[in-house]
PDB file of C-alpha atoms in Angstrom:
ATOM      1  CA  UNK A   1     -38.269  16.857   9.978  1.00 37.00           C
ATOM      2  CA  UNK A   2     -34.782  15.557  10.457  1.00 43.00           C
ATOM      3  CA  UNK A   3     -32.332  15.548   7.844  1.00 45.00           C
ATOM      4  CA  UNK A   4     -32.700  12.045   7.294  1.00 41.00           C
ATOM      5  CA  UNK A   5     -36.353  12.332   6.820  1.00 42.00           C
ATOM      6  CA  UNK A   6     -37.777  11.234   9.909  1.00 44.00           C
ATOM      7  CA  UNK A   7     -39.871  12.925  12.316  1.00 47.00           C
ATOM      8  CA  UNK A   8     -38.254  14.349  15.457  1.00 57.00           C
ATOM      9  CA  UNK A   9     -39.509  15.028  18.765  1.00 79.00           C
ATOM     10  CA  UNK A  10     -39.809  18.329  19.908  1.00 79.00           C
ATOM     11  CA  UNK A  11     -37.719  19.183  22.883  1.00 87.00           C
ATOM     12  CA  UNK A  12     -38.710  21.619  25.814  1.00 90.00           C
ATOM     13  CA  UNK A  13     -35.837  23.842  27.670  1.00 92.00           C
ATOM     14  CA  UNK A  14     -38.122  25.152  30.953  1.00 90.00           C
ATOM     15  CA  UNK A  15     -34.556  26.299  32.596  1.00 92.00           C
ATOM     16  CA  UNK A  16     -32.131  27.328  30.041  1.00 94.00           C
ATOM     17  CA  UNK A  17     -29.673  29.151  32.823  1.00 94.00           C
ATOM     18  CA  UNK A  18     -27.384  32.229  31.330  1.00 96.00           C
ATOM     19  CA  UNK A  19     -27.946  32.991  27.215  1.00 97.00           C
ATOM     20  CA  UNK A  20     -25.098  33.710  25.146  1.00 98.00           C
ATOM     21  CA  UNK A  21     -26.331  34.781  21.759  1.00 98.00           C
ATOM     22  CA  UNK A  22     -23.311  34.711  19.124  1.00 98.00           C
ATOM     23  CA  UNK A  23     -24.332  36.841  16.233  1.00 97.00           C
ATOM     24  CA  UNK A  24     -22.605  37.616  12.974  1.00 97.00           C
ATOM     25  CA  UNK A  25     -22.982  40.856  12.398  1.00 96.00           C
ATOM     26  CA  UNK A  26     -25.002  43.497  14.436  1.00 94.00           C
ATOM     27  CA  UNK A  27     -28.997  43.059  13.421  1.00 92.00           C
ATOM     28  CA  UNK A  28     -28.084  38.851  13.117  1.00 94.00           C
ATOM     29  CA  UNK A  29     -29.369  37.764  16.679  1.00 96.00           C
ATOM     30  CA  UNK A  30     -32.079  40.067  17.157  1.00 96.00           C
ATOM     31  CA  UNK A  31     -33.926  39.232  13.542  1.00 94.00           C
ATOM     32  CA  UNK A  32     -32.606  35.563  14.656  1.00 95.00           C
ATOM     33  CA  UNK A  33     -33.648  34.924  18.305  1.00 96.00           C
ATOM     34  CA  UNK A  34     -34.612  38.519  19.327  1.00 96.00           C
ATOM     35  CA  UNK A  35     -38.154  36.951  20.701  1.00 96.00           C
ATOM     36  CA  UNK A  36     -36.647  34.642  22.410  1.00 97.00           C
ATOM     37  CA  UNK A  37     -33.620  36.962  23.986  1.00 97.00           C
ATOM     38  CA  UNK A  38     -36.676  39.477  24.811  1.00 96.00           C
ATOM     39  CA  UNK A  39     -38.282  36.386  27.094  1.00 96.00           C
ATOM     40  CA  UNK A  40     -35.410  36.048  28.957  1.00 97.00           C
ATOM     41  CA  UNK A  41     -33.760  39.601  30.166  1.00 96.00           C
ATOM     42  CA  UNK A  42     -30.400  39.353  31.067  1.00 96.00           C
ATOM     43  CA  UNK A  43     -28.751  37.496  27.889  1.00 97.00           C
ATOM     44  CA  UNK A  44     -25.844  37.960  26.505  1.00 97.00           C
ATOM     45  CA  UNK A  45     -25.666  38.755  22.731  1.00 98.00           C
ATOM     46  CA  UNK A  46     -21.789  38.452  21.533  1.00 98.00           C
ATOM     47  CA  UNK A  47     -21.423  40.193  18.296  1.00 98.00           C
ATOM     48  CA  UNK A  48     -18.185  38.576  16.382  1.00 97.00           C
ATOM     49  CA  UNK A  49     -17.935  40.673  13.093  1.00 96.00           C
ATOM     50  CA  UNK A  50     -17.776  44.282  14.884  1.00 96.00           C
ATOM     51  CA  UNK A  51     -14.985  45.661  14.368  1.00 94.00           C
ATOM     52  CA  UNK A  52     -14.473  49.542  13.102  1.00 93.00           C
ATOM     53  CA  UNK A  53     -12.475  49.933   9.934  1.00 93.00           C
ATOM     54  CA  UNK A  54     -10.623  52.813   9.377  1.00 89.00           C
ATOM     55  CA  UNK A  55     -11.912  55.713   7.165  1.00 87.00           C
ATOM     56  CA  UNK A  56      -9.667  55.299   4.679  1.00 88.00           C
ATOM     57  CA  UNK A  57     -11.294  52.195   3.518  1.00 88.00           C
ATOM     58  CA  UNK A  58     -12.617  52.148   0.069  1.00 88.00           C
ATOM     59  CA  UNK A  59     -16.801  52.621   0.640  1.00 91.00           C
ATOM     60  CA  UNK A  60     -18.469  49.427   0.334  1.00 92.00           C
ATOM     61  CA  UNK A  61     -21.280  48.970  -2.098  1.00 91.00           C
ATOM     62  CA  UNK A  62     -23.130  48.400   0.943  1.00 91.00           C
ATOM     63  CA  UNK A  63     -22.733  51.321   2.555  1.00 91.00           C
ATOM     64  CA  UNK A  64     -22.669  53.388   0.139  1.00 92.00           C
ATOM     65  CA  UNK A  65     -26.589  52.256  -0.657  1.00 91.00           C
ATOM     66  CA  UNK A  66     -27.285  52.420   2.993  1.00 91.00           C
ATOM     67  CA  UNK A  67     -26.016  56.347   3.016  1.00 91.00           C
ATOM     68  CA  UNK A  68     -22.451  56.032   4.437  1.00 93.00           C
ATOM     69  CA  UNK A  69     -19.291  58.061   3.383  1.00 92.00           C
ATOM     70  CA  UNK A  70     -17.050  55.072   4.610  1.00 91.00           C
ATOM     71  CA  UNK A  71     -17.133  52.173   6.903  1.00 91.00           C
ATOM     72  CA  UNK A  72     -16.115  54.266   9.939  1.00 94.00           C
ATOM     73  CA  UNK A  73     -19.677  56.131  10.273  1.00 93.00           C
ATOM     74  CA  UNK A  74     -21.701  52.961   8.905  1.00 93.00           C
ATOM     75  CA  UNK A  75     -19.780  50.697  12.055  1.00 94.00           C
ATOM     76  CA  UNK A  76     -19.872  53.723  14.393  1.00 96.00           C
ATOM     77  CA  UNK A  77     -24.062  54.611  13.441  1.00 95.00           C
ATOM     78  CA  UNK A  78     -24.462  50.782  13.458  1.00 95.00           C
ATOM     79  CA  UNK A  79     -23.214  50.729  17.072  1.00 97.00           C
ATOM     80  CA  UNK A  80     -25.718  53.009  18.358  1.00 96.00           C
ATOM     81  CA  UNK A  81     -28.277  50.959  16.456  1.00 96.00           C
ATOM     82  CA  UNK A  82     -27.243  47.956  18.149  1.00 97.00           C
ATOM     83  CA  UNK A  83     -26.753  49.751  21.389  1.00 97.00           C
ATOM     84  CA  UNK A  84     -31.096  50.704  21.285  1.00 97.00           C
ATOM     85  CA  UNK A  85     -32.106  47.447  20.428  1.00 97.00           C
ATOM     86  CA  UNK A  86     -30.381  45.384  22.562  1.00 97.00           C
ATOM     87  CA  UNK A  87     -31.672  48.159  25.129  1.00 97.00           C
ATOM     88  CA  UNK A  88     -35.280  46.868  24.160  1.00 97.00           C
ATOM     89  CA  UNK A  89     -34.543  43.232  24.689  1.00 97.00           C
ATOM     90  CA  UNK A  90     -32.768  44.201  28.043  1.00 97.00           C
ATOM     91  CA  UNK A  91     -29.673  42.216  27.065  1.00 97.00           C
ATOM     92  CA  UNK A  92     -26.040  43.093  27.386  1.00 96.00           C
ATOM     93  CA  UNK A  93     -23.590  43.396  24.428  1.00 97.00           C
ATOM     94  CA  UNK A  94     -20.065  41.781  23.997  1.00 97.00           C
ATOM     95  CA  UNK A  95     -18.123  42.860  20.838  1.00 97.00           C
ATOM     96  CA  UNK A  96     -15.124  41.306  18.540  1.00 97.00           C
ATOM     97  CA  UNK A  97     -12.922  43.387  16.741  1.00 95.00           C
ATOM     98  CA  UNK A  98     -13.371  40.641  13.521  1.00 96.00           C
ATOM     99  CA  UNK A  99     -13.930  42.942  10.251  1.00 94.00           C
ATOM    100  CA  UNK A 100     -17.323  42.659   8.570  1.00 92.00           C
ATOM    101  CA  UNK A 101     -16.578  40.452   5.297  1.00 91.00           C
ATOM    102  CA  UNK A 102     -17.444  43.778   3.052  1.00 91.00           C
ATOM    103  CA  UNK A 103     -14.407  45.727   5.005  1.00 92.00           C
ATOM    104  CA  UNK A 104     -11.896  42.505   4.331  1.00 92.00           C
ATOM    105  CA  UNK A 105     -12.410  42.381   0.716  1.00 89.00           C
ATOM    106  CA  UNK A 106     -12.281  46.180   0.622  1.00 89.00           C
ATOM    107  CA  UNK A 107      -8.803  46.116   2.258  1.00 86.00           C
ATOM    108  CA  UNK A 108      -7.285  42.827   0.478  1.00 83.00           C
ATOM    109  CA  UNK A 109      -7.030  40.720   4.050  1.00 85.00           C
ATOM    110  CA  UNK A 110      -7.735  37.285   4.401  1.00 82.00           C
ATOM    111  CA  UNK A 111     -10.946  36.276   6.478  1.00 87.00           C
ATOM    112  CA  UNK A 112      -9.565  35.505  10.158  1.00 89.00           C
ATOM    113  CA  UNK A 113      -9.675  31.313  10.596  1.00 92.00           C
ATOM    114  CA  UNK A 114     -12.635  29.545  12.349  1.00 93.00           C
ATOM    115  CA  UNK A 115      -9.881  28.848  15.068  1.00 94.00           C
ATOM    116  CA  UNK A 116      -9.349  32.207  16.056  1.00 95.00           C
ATOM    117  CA  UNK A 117     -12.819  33.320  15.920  1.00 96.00           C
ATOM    118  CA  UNK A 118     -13.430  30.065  18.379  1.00 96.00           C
ATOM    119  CA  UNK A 119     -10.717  30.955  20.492  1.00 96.00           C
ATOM    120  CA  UNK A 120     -12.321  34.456  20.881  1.00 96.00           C
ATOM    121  CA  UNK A 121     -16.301  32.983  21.836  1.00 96.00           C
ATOM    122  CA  UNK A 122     -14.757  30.415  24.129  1.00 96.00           C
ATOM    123  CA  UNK A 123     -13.280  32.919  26.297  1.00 95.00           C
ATOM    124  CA  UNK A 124     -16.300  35.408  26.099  1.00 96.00           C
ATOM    125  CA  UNK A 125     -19.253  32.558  26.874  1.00 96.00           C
ATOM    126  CA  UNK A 126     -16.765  31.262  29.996  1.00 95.00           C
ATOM    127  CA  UNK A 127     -16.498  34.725  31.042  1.00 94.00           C
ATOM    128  CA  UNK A 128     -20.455  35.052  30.856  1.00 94.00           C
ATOM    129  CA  UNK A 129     -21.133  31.357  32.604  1.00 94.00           C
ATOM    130  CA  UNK A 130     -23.362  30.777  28.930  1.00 95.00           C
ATOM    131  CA  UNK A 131     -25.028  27.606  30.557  1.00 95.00           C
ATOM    132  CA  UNK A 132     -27.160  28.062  26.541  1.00 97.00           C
ATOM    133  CA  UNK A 133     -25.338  29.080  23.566  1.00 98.00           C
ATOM    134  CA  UNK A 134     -27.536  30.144  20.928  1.00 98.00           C
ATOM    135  CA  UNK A 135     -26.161  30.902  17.227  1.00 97.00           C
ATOM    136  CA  UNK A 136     -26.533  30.949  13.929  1.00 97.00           C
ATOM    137  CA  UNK A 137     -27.027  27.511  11.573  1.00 95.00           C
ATOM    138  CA  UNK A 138     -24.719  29.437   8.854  1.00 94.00           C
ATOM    139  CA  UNK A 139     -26.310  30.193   5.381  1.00 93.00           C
ATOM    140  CA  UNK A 140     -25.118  31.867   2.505  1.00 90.00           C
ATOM    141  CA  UNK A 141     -23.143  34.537   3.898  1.00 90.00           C
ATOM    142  CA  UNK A 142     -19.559  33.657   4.819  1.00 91.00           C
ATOM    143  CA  UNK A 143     -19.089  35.549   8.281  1.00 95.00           C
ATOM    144  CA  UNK A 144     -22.485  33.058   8.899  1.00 96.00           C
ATOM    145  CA  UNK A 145     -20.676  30.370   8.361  1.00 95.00           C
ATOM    146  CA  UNK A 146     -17.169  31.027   9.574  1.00 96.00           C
ATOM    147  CA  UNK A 147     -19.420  32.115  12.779  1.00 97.00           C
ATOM    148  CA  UNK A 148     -21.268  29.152  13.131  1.00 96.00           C
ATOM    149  CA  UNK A 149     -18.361  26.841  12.418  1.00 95.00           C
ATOM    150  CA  UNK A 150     -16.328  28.244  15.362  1.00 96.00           C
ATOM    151  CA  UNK A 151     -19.133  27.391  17.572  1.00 96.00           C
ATOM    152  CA  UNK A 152     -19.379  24.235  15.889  1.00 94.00           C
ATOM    153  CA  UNK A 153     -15.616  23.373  16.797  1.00 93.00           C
ATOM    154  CA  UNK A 154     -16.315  24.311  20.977  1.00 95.00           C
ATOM    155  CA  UNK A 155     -19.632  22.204  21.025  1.00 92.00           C
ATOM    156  CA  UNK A 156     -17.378  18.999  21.702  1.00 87.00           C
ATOM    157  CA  UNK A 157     -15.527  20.911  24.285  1.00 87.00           C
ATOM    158  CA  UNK A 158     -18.401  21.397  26.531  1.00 88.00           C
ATOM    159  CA  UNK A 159     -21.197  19.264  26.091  1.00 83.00           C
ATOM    160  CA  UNK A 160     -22.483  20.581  29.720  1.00 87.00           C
ATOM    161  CA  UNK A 161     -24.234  23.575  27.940  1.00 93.00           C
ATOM    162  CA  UNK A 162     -26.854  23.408  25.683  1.00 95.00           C
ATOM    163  CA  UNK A 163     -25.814  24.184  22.038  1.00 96.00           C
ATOM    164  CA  UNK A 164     -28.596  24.983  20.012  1.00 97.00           C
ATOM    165  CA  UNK A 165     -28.519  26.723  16.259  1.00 96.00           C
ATOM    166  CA  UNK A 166     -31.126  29.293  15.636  1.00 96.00           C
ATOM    167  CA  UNK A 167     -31.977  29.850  11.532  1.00 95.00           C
ATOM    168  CA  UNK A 168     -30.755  32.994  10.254  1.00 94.00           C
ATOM    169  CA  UNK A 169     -32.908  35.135   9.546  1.00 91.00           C
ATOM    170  CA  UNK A 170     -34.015  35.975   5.787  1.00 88.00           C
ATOM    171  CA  UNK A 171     -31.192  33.487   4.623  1.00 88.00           C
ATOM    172  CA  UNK A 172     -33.560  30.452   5.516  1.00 91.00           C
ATOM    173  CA  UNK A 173     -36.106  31.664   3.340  1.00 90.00           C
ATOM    174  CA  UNK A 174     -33.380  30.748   0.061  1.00 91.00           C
ATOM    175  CA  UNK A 175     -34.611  27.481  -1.318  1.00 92.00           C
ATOM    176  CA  UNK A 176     -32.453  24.470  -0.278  1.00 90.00           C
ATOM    177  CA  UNK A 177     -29.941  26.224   1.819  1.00 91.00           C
ATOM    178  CA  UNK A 178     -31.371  25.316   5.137  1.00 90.00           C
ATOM    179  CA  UNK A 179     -31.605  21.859   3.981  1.00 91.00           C
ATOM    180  CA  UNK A 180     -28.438  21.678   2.546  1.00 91.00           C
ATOM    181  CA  UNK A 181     -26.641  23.231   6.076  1.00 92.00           C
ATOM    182  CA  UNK A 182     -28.926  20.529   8.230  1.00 90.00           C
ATOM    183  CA  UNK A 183     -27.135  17.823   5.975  1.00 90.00           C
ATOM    184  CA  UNK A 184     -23.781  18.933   6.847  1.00 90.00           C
ATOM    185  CA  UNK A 185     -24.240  18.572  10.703  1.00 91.00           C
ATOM    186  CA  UNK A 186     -25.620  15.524  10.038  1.00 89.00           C
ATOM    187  CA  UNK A 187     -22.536  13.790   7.739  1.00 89.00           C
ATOM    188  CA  UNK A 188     -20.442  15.751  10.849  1.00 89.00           C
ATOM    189  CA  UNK A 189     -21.575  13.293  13.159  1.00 89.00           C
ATOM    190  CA  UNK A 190     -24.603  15.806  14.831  1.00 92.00           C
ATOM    191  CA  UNK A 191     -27.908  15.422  15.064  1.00 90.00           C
ATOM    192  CA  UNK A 192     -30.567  18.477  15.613  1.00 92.00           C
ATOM    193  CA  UNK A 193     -33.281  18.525  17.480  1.00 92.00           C
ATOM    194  CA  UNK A 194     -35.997  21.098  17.376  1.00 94.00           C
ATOM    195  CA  UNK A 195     -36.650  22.347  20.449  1.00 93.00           C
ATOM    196  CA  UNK A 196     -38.518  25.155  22.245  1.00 94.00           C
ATOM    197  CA  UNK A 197     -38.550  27.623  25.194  1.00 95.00           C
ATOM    198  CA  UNK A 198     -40.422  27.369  28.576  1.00 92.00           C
ATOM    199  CA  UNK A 199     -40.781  31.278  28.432  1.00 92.00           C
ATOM    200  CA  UNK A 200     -42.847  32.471  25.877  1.00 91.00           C
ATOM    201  CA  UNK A 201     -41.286  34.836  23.559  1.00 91.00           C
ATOM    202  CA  UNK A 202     -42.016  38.303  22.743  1.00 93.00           C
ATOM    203  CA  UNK A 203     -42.458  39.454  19.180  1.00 93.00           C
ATOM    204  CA  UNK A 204     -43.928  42.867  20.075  1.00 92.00           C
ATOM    205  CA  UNK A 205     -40.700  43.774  21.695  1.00 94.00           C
ATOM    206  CA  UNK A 206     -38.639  41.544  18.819  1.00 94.00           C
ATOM    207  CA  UNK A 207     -40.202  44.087  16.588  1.00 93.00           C
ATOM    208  CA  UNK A 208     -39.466  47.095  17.653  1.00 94.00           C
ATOM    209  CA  UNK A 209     -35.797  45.689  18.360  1.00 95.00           C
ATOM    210  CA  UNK A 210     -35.393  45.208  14.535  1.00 93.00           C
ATOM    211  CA  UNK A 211     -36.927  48.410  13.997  1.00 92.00           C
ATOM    212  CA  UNK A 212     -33.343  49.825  15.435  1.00 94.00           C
ATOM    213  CA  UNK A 213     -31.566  48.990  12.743  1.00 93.00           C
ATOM    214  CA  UNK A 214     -32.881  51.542  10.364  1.00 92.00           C
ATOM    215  CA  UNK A 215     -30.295  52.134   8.631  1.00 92.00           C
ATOM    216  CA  UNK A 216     -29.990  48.873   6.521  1.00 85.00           C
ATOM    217  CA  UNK A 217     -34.142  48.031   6.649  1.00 85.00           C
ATOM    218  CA  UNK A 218     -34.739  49.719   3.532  1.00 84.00           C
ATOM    219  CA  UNK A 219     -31.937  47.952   1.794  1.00 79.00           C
ATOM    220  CA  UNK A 220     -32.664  44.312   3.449  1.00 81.00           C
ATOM    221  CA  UNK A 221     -36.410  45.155   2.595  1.00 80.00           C
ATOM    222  CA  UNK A 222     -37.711  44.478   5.887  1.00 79.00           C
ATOM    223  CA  UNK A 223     -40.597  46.385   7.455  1.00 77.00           C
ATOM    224  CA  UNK A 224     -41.642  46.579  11.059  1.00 74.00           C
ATOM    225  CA  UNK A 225     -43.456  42.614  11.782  1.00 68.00           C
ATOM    226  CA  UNK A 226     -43.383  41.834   8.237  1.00 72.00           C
ATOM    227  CA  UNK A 227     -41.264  39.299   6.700  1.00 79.00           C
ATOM    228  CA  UNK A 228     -38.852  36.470   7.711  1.00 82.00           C
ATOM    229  CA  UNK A 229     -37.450  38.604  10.817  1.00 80.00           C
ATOM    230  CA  UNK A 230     -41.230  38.700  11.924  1.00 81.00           C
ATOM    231  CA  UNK A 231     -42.083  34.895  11.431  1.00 88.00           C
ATOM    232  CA  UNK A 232     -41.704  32.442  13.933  1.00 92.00           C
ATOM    233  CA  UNK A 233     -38.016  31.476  15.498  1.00 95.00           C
ATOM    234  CA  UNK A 234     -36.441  28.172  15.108  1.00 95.00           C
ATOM    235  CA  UNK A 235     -34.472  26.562  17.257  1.00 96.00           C
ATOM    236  CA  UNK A 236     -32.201  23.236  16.948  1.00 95.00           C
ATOM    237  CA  UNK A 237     -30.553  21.115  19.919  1.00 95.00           C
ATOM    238  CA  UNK A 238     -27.628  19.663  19.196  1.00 94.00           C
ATOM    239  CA  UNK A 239     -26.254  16.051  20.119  1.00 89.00           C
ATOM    240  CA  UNK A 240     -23.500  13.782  19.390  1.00 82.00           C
ATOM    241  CA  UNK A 241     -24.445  10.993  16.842  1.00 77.00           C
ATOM    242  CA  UNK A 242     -22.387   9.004  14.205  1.00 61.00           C
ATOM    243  CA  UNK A 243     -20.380  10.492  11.572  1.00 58.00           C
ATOM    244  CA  UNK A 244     -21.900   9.908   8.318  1.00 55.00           C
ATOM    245  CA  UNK A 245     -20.257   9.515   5.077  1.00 56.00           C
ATOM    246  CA  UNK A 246     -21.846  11.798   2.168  1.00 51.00           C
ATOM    247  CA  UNK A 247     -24.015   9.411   0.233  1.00 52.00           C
TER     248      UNK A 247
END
């Protein structure tokens, strides 16, 4: 369904070219689009929040339930995670120095601005001729959305590649926040349509991807093809339409 209530043709993408990936945090893109980055070897999976803090930042709560001393060795172990399951989906990674949300508050800082993060991606998906950007919708966590705004703001720039927001994983299962994120493209003036891959995609190698990230599974309460990371990806085109005003 579109926002609006309609029904919306589903759209087919046979020859999507060079796939940039832009993922929140490490795990984000492969429980997001990992199937679909497994179909086509070769992608490009740009991590923006992966930056190392130092040690002497204050554990997280995270962390610390996940086993960590500090955020060094959780960023450093999460690295290597990252580093094996992007192996499995044969695709190569880019990483920003952006700090994790948890490390920010930790520290005092201020979140960096959508403008920088943008500024960032559009240099990294030039650099990797990204003829498809894939990344997240942006729900409930705020690197999500500060992440999927900064793609947001290039999508005018270069309507020559294909934009197209994949649901984040385990967020989309919250009641109404999908919804409610579909709505605001909409009142931006962009309209979403779902569309699919010509290559089929490969959960079995999706699976074992996710597996990688061991060290938070436990805590996210994911298991190996069970759950949201193991149900079927969505995808959304996006278009130019007109801007509508909030009812």
């Amino acid at each position: 369904m579109t926002p609006s209530g309609g029904e919306a043709e589903v759209k087919c993408i046979d020859e999507p070219g060079n796939i940039a990936a832009v993922s929140p945090h490490l795990d984000d893109a492969v429980a997001g689009c990992g199937a679909l980055l497994a179909a086509y070897p070769g992608s490009t999976v740009i991590t923006v929040f992966a930056g190392v803090p130092e040690a002497s930042v204050p554990v997280t709560e995270w962390d610390r339930r996940c086993g960590f001393p500090d955020g060094l060795a959780a960023m450093r172990h999460r690295l290597t995670e990252d580093d094996k399951a992007l192996h499995l989906l044969k695709a190569r990674p880019v990483r920003l120095p952006f700090l994790d949300d948890q490390y920010v508050r930790a520290t005092n800082r201020a979140n960096p601005k959508v403008e920088k993060i943008a500024a960032a991606l559009a240099g990294v998906l030039d650099k990797a001729q990204a003829r498809t950007v894939l990344f997240p919708i942006g729900l409930f966590h705020g690197d999500h959305l500060l992440t999927s705004d900064a793609a947001l703001s290039l999508f005018r720039d270069t309507p020559e590649r294909n934009w197209i927001a994949y649901e984040d994983a385990l967020y989309r299962t919250k009641p109404g926040l999908l919804h409610a994120r579909l709505v605001q493209f909409y009142t931006r003036g962009i309209s979403l349509t779902p569309v699919v891959f010509g290559a089929q995609p490969n959960v079995h190698r999706k699976a074992s991807a996710v597996a990688a990230y061991a060290s938070q599974l436990p805590e996210l309460g994911v298991k190996k093809g069970e759950g949201d990371a193991a149900a079927p990806e969505r995808f959304w085109l996006l278009r130019e339409s007109v801007k509508q005003e909030p009812a």
